[in-house]
Amino acid sequence: MPTAFSFYATTAKGMEELVAAELREFGAAAVTAERAGVAFRGALEVAYRACLWSRVANRILLPLASFAAETPQALYDGVRTIRWWEHLLAHQTLAVDGTTSQSLLTHSHYIALKAKDAIVDQLRDQTGARPSVNVERPDVRVNVHIHRNRAVVSLDLSGDSLHRRGYRQDRGVAPLKENLAAAILLLAEWPRLARLGAPLLDPMCGSGTIPIEAALIAADVAPGHTRTYFGFLGWRGHEPRVWARLQQEAAGREIRDSKHLPRICGYDADARTVRSALANVERAGLHGRVHIERRAWADCAPLPTSITDGVRGLLVTNPPYGERLGDQERLVELYRSIGDTLRRQFPGWTGYVLSGNVDLTRHIGLRAARRHVLFNGAIECRLLAYPISPTPVRDTAGPRWRSSDGRSPGESSRHRVRTTTRGSNA
């Protein structure tokens, strides 16, 4: 096996620079952000680090071959040129994922089926046996992506989307993906604020995803530490000693004493949701480092802090957006109360509100200093940053955060983040 590989990290559109920054920290070379992904090079250890430590990537792929695939036969023949016996044995399990765009082959399921046939036919011809299919947790997962009639065949080293940390089982009615929550926190500069000791509060925490991801960042916990499955574990090229060393290293970095961490709290008015969030905290191994309780938004108050550099705390939340007319009418009062409570109770704090309903955000009554476009599933959202002062800004036309070039006051080009979640990468 080579000592250096070319890899590809898939991500949501617009989050490429966040992933690229992570990969550089992991020791990757030749890091190149592309649309919905980042190409990079490095030893296998770099890809392992990405699987274990990336907070915002979806998958880590190891490309094996690229070839023209305008017809099913061309796809089949191209897949068969790969030396599959170097990657899996005939008695192992296999799964193939297919995606396509702007190509003559338009059916992703058929693409996956044709590629699977090529793999098992090659191994059967050589050994007389063929691997079986396991779509849930295969020993080896193969990704076939065809764009403009050119196929790229890769091993999926992550095996499953990296946003699935393993701590969340009851996902609630409208869960926030773990890597989206992490991206929000990175954009809100939470790593820096956490080091300074600033507290964090999510007053409508739902299943607890934002507080949990905040605690993982503050305590320097690898987001993949609770996962028991990765796609490389059954791969013939796997290096168990390297992986074991990285796991041991991650365990040694974790800050377990809550005295050395900022206060991280999540509130929710629904008792069942609070129970679910508490269970998720336990599964994440964060007992004592995240506080969850039942509390209505109107009863929220700032957390005490000893921070002295002028930043008192960070409030991050994802309020409901409303899908029916009656919901939106009811939520107008909620969004008004968000602005009123922030201004009355949290002066000096910075608030980040993610909402998929621009009309509702106009009722917050605070002027957003920055904004980022994000996608919560298929819902286009705005992440609005509010430096909170006691002065109301009532403007029914909405927050005036956009300048003539589309940027908010003080917003640099690196803050103009637009993210989507591509189903094929999840």
PDB file of N, CA, C and O in Angstrom, residues 13-57:
ATOM      1  N   LYS A  13     -22.679  22.001   0.793  1.00  0.00           N
ATOM      2  CA  LYS A  13     -22.221  23.146   0.018  1.00  0.00           C
ATOM      3  C   LYS A  13     -22.125  24.386   0.906  1.00  0.00           C
ATOM      4  O   LYS A  13     -23.027  24.686   1.665  1.00  0.00           O
ATOM      5  N   GLY A  14     -21.009  25.080   0.799  1.00  0.00           N
ATOM      6  CA  GLY A  14     -20.787  26.265   1.594  1.00  0.00           C
ATOM      7  C   GLY A  14     -19.975  26.030   2.848  1.00  0.00           C
ATOM      8  O   GLY A  14     -19.456  26.971   3.442  1.00  0.00           O
ATOM      9  N   MET A  15     -19.839  24.774   3.271  1.00  0.00           N
ATOM     10  CA  MET A  15     -19.065  24.467   4.468  1.00  0.00           C
ATOM     11  C   MET A  15     -17.661  23.981   4.122  1.00  0.00           C
ATOM     12  O   MET A  15     -16.920  23.509   4.986  1.00  0.00           O
ATOM     13  N   GLU A  16     -17.284  24.120   2.860  1.00  0.00           N
ATOM     14  CA  GLU A  16     -15.998  23.586   2.418  1.00  0.00           C
ATOM     15  C   GLU A  16     -14.821  24.184   3.182  1.00  0.00           C
ATOM     16  O   GLU A  16     -13.873  23.469   3.535  1.00  0.00           O
ATOM     17  N   GLU A  17     -14.856  25.502   3.425  1.00  0.00           N
ATOM     18  CA  GLU A  17     -13.721  26.137   4.096  1.00  0.00           C
ATOM     19  C   GLU A  17     -13.594  25.693   5.547  1.00  0.00           C
ATOM     20  O   GLU A  17     -12.485  25.611   6.087  1.00  0.00           O
ATOM     21  N   LEU A  18     -14.715  25.416   6.198  1.00  0.00           N
ATOM     22  CA  LEU A  18     -14.652  24.889   7.559  1.00  0.00           C
ATOM     23  C   LEU A  18     -13.970  23.525   7.573  1.00  0.00           C
ATOM     24  O   LEU A  18     -13.128  23.238   8.432  1.00  0.00           O
ATOM     25  N   VAL A  19     -14.333  22.662   6.617  1.00  0.00           N
ATOM     26  CA  VAL A  19     -13.714  21.340   6.528  1.00  0.00           C
ATOM     27  C   VAL A  19     -12.241  21.467   6.162  1.00  0.00           C
ATOM     28  O   VAL A  19     -11.384  20.766   6.719  1.00  0.00           O
ATOM     29  N   ALA A  20     -11.921  22.360   5.228  1.00  0.00           N
ATOM     30  CA  ALA A  20     -10.529  22.543   4.831  1.00  0.00           C
ATOM     31  C   ALA A  20      -9.665  22.957   6.012  1.00  0.00           C
ATOM     32  O   ALA A  20      -8.533  22.476   6.176  1.00  0.00           O
ATOM     33  N   ALA A  21     -10.191  23.851   6.854  1.00  0.00           N
ATOM     34  CA  ALA A  21      -9.437  24.284   8.036  1.00  0.00           C
ATOM     35  C   ALA A  21      -9.201  23.114   8.988  1.00  0.00           C
ATOM     36  O   ALA A  21      -8.114  22.969   9.563  1.00  0.00           O
ATOM     37  N   GLU A  22     -10.216  22.273   9.166  1.00  0.00           N
ATOM     38  CA  GLU A  22     -10.047  21.089  10.007  1.00  0.00           C
ATOM     39  C   GLU A  22      -8.955  20.180   9.457  1.00  0.00           C
ATOM     40  O   GLU A  22      -8.080  19.715  10.190  1.00  0.00           O
ATOM     41  N   LEU A  23      -9.012  19.917   8.155  1.00  0.00           N
ATOM     42  CA  LEU A  23      -8.066  18.984   7.547  1.00  0.00           C
ATOM     43  C   LEU A  23      -6.630  19.477   7.680  1.00  0.00           C
ATOM     44  O   LEU A  23      -5.711  18.671   7.890  1.00  0.00           O
ATOM     45  N   ARG A  24      -6.423  20.765   7.567  1.00  0.00           N
ATOM     46  CA  ARG A  24      -5.069  21.295   7.758  1.00  0.00           C
ATOM     47  C   ARG A  24      -4.594  21.040   9.178  1.00  0.00           C
ATOM     48  O   ARG A  24      -3.420  20.731   9.414  1.00  0.00           O
ATOM     49  N   GLU A  25      -5.499  21.174  10.148  1.00  0.00           N
ATOM     50  CA  GLU A  25      -5.133  20.874  11.534  1.00  0.00           C
ATOM     51  C   GLU A  25      -4.775  19.404  11.707  1.00  0.00           C
ATOM     52  O   GLU A  25      -3.954  19.054  12.559  1.00  0.00           O
ATOM     53  N   PHE A  26      -5.385  18.526  10.912  1.00  0.00           N
ATOM     54  CA  PHE A  26      -5.107  17.095  11.008  1.00  0.00           C
ATOM     55  C   PHE A  26      -3.813  16.700  10.303  1.00  0.00           C
ATOM     56  O   PHE A  26      -3.444  15.523  10.324  1.00  0.00           O
ATOM     57  N   GLY A  27      -3.160  17.658   9.648  1.00  0.00           N
ATOM     58  CA  GLY A  27      -1.912  17.361   8.963  1.00  0.00           C
ATOM     59  C   GLY A  27      -2.047  17.070   7.493  1.00  0.00           C
ATOM     60  O   GLY A  27      -1.096  16.574   6.865  1.00  0.00           O
ATOM     61  N   ALA A  28      -3.202  17.377   6.900  1.00  0.00           N
ATOM     62  CA  ALA A  28      -3.404  17.107   5.472  1.00  0.00           C
ATOM     63  C   ALA A  28      -2.575  18.066   4.630  1.00  0.00           C
ATOM     64  O   ALA A  28      -2.320  19.208   5.012  1.00  0.00           O
ATOM     65  N   ALA A  29      -2.187  17.593   3.449  1.00  0.00           N
ATOM     66  CA  ALA A  29      -1.452  18.407   2.485  1.00  0.00           C
ATOM     67  C   ALA A  29      -2.303  18.587   1.237  1.00  0.00           C
ATOM     68  O   ALA A  29      -3.283  17.858   1.027  1.00  0.00           O
ATOM     69  N   ALA A  30      -1.914  19.560   0.408  1.00  0.00           N
ATOM     70  CA  ALA A  30      -2.607  19.821  -0.863  1.00  0.00           C
ATOM     71  C   ALA A  30      -4.107  19.934  -0.659  1.00  0.00           C
ATOM     72  O   ALA A  30      -4.910  19.379  -1.429  1.00  0.00           O
ATOM     73  N   VAL A  31      -4.518  20.663   0.367  1.00  0.00           N
ATOM     74  CA  VAL A  31      -5.938  20.822   0.692  1.00  0.00           C
ATOM     75  C   VAL A  31      -6.566  21.788  -0.303  1.00  0.00           C
ATOM     76  O   VAL A  31      -6.137  22.936  -0.421  1.00  0.00           O
ATOM     77  N   THR A  32      -7.584  21.311  -1.005  1.00  0.00           N
ATOM     78  CA  THR A  32      -8.240  22.119  -2.031  1.00  0.00           C
ATOM     79  C   THR A  32      -9.745  22.043  -1.851  1.00  0.00           C
ATOM     80  O   THR A  32     -10.348  20.978  -2.014  1.00  0.00           O
ATOM     81  N   ALA A  33     -10.350  23.170  -1.500  1.00  0.00           N
ATOM     82  CA  ALA A  33     -11.801  23.219  -1.343  1.00  0.00           C
ATOM     83  C   ALA A  33     -12.466  23.247  -2.703  1.00  0.00           C
ATOM     84  O   ALA A  33     -12.084  24.023  -3.580  1.00  0.00           O
ATOM     85  N   GLU A  34     -13.437  22.380  -2.889  1.00  0.00           N
ATOM     86  CA  GLU A  34     -14.211  22.308  -4.114  1.00  0.00           C
ATOM     87  C   GLU A  34     -15.685  22.403  -3.759  1.00  0.00           C
ATOM     88  O   GLU A  34     -16.047  22.552  -2.593  1.00  0.00           O
ATOM     89  N   ARG A  35     -16.523  22.317  -4.747  1.00  0.00           N
ATOM     90  CA  ARG A  35     -17.962  22.402  -4.490  1.00  0.00           C
ATOM     91  C   ARG A  35     -18.428  21.156  -3.734  1.00  0.00           C
ATOM     92  O   ARG A  35     -18.287  20.044  -4.204  1.00  0.00           O
ATOM     93  N   ALA A  36     -18.943  21.373  -2.535  1.00  0.00           N
ATOM     94  CA  ALA A  36     -19.487  20.305  -1.688  1.00  0.00           C
ATOM     95  C   ALA A  36     -18.437  19.284  -1.272  1.00  0.00           C
ATOM     96  O   ALA A  36     -18.760  18.134  -0.981  1.00  0.00           O
ATOM     97  N   GLY A  37     -17.181  19.703  -1.221  1.00  0.00           N
ATOM     98  CA  GLY A  37     -16.163  18.772  -0.776  1.00  0.00           C
ATOM     99  C   GLY A  37     -14.785  19.394  -0.753  1.00  0.00           C
ATOM    100  O   GLY A  37     -14.579  20.520  -1.213  1.00  0.00           O
ATOM    101  N   VAL A  38     -13.843  18.642  -0.206  1.00  0.00           N
ATOM    102  CA  VAL A  38     -12.457  19.104  -0.098  1.00  0.00           C
ATOM    103  C   VAL A  38     -11.537  17.955  -0.455  1.00  0.00           C
ATOM    104  O   VAL A  38     -11.600  16.880   0.161  1.00  0.00           O
ATOM    105  N   ALA A  39     -10.673  18.161  -1.450  1.00  0.00           N
ATOM    106  CA  ALA A  39      -9.648  17.192  -1.803  1.00  0.00           C
ATOM    107  C   ALA A  39      -8.424  17.431  -0.930  1.00  0.00           C
ATOM    108  O   ALA A  39      -8.092  18.573  -0.611  1.00  0.00           O
ATOM    109  N   PHE A  40      -7.745  16.351  -0.551  1.00  0.00           N
ATOM    110  CA  PHE A  40      -6.533  16.500   0.257  1.00  0.00           C
ATOM    111  C   PHE A  40      -5.668  15.254   0.107  1.00  0.00           C
ATOM    112  O   PHE A  40      -6.113  14.219  -0.399  1.00  0.00           O
ATOM    113  N   ARG A  41      -4.425  15.371   0.544  1.00  0.00           N
ATOM    114  CA  ARG A  41      -3.495  14.255   0.495  1.00  0.00           C
ATOM    115  C   ARG A  41      -2.888  14.040   1.878  1.00  0.00           C
ATOM    116  O   ARG A  41      -2.813  14.956   2.701  1.00  0.00           O
ATOM    117  N   GLY A  42      -2.434  12.812   2.090  1.00  0.00           N
ATOM    118  CA  GLY A  42      -1.783  12.512   3.350  1.00  0.00           C
ATOM    119  C   GLY A  42      -1.659  11.023   3.576  1.00  0.00           C
ATOM    120  O   GLY A  42      -2.136  10.207   2.770  1.00  0.00           O
ATOM    121  N   ALA A  43      -1.022  10.684   4.666  1.00  0.00           N
ATOM    122  CA  ALA A  43      -0.962   9.291   5.081  1.00  0.00           C
ATOM    123  C   ALA A  43      -2.336   8.833   5.545  1.00  0.00           C
ATOM    124  O   ALA A  43      -3.234   9.648   5.788  1.00  0.00           O
ATOM    125  N   LEU A  44      -2.483   7.527   5.695  1.00  0.00           N
ATOM    126  CA  LEU A  44      -3.767   6.988   6.146  1.00  0.00           C
ATOM    127  C   LEU A  44      -4.152   7.568   7.499  1.00  0.00           C
ATOM    128  O   LEU A  44      -5.339   7.759   7.797  1.00  0.00           O
ATOM    129  N   GLU A  45      -3.159   7.906   8.308  1.00  0.00           N
ATOM    130  CA  GLU A  45      -3.430   8.491   9.620  1.00  0.00           C
ATOM    131  C   GLU A  45      -4.228   9.783   9.509  1.00  0.00           C
ATOM    132  O   GLU A  45      -5.089  10.067  10.359  1.00  0.00           O
ATOM    133  N   VAL A  46      -3.986  10.570   8.481  1.00  0.00           N
ATOM    134  CA  VAL A  46      -4.722  11.822   8.297  1.00  0.00           C
ATOM    135  C   VAL A  46      -6.203  11.535   8.073  1.00  0.00           C
ATOM    136  O   VAL A  46      -7.077  12.209   8.637  1.00  0.00           O
ATOM    137  N   ALA A  47      -6.512  10.535   7.252  1.00  0.00           N
ATOM    138  CA  ALA A  47      -7.912  10.177   7.020  1.00  0.00           C
ATOM    139  C   ALA A  47      -8.556   9.628   8.283  1.00  0.00           C
ATOM    140  O   ALA A  47      -9.732   9.918   8.563  1.00  0.00           O
ATOM    141  N   TYR A  48      -7.798   8.851   9.057  1.00  0.00           N
ATOM    142  CA  TYR A  48      -8.325   8.365  10.326  1.00  0.00           C
ATOM    143  C   TYR A  48      -8.643   9.529  11.268  1.00  0.00           C
ATOM    144  O   TYR A  48      -9.661   9.524  11.965  1.00  0.00           O
ATOM    145  N   ARG A  49      -7.744  10.501  11.318  1.00  0.00           N
ATOM    146  CA  ARG A  49      -7.996  11.670  12.166  1.00  0.00           C
ATOM    147  C   ARG A  49      -9.265  12.396  11.719  1.00  0.00           C
ATOM    148  O   ARG A  49     -10.049  12.864  12.545  1.00  0.00           O
ATOM    149  N   ALA A  50      -9.448  12.503  10.408  1.00  0.00           N
ATOM    150  CA  ALA A  50     -10.646  13.169   9.899  1.00  0.00           C
ATOM    151  C   ALA A  50     -11.907  12.413  10.305  1.00  0.00           C
ATOM    152  O   ALA A  50     -12.913  13.019  10.682  1.00  0.00           O
ATOM    153  N   CYS A  51     -11.876  11.094  10.218  1.00  0.00           N
ATOM    154  CA  CYS A  51     -13.033  10.302  10.627  1.00  0.00           C
ATOM    155  C   CYS A  51     -13.323  10.464  12.117  1.00  0.00           C
ATOM    156  O   CYS A  51     -14.481  10.501  12.534  1.00  0.00           O
ATOM    157  N   LEU A  52     -12.284  10.566  12.910  1.00  0.00           N
ATOM    158  CA  LEU A  52     -12.447  10.645  14.359  1.00  0.00           C
ATOM    159  C   LEU A  52     -12.763  12.052  14.836  1.00  0.00           C
ATOM    160  O   LEU A  52     -13.571  12.247  15.754  1.00  0.00           O
ATOM    161  N   TRP A  53     -12.164  13.078  14.179  1.00  0.00           N
ATOM    162  CA  TRP A  53     -12.191  14.423  14.729  1.00  0.00           C
ATOM    163  C   TRP A  53     -13.004  15.442  13.940  1.00  0.00           C
ATOM    164  O   TRP A  53     -13.318  16.516  14.467  1.00  0.00           O
ATOM    165  N   SER A  54     -13.344  15.180  12.676  1.00  0.00           N
ATOM    166  CA  SER A  54     -14.054  16.210  11.918  1.00  0.00           C
ATOM    167  C   SER A  54     -15.437  16.438  12.506  1.00  0.00           C
ATOM    168  O   SER A  54     -16.206  15.500  12.719  1.00  0.00           O
ATOM    169  N   ARG A  55     -15.752  17.698  12.739  1.00  0.00           N
ATOM    170  CA  ARG A  55     -17.044  18.054  13.307  1.00  0.00           C
ATOM    171  C   ARG A  55     -18.064  18.437  12.237  1.00  0.00           C
ATOM    172  O   ARG A  55     -19.256  18.482  12.523  1.00  0.00           O
ATOM    173  N   VAL A  56     -17.613  18.729  11.021  1.00  0.00           N
ATOM    174  CA  VAL A  56     -18.538  19.235  10.007  1.00  0.00           C
ATOM    175  C   VAL A  56     -18.549  18.441   8.699  1.00  0.00           C
ATOM    176  O   VAL A  56     -19.454  18.631   7.887  1.00  0.00           O
ATOM    177  N   ALA A  57     -17.583  17.555   8.475  1.00  0.00           N
ATOM    178  CA  ALA A  57     -17.587  16.761   7.246  1.00  0.00           C
ATOM    179  C   ALA A  57     -18.682  15.704   7.295  1.00  0.00           C
ATOM    180  O   ALA A  57     -19.182  15.325   8.365  1.00  0.00           O
TER     181      ALA A  57
END
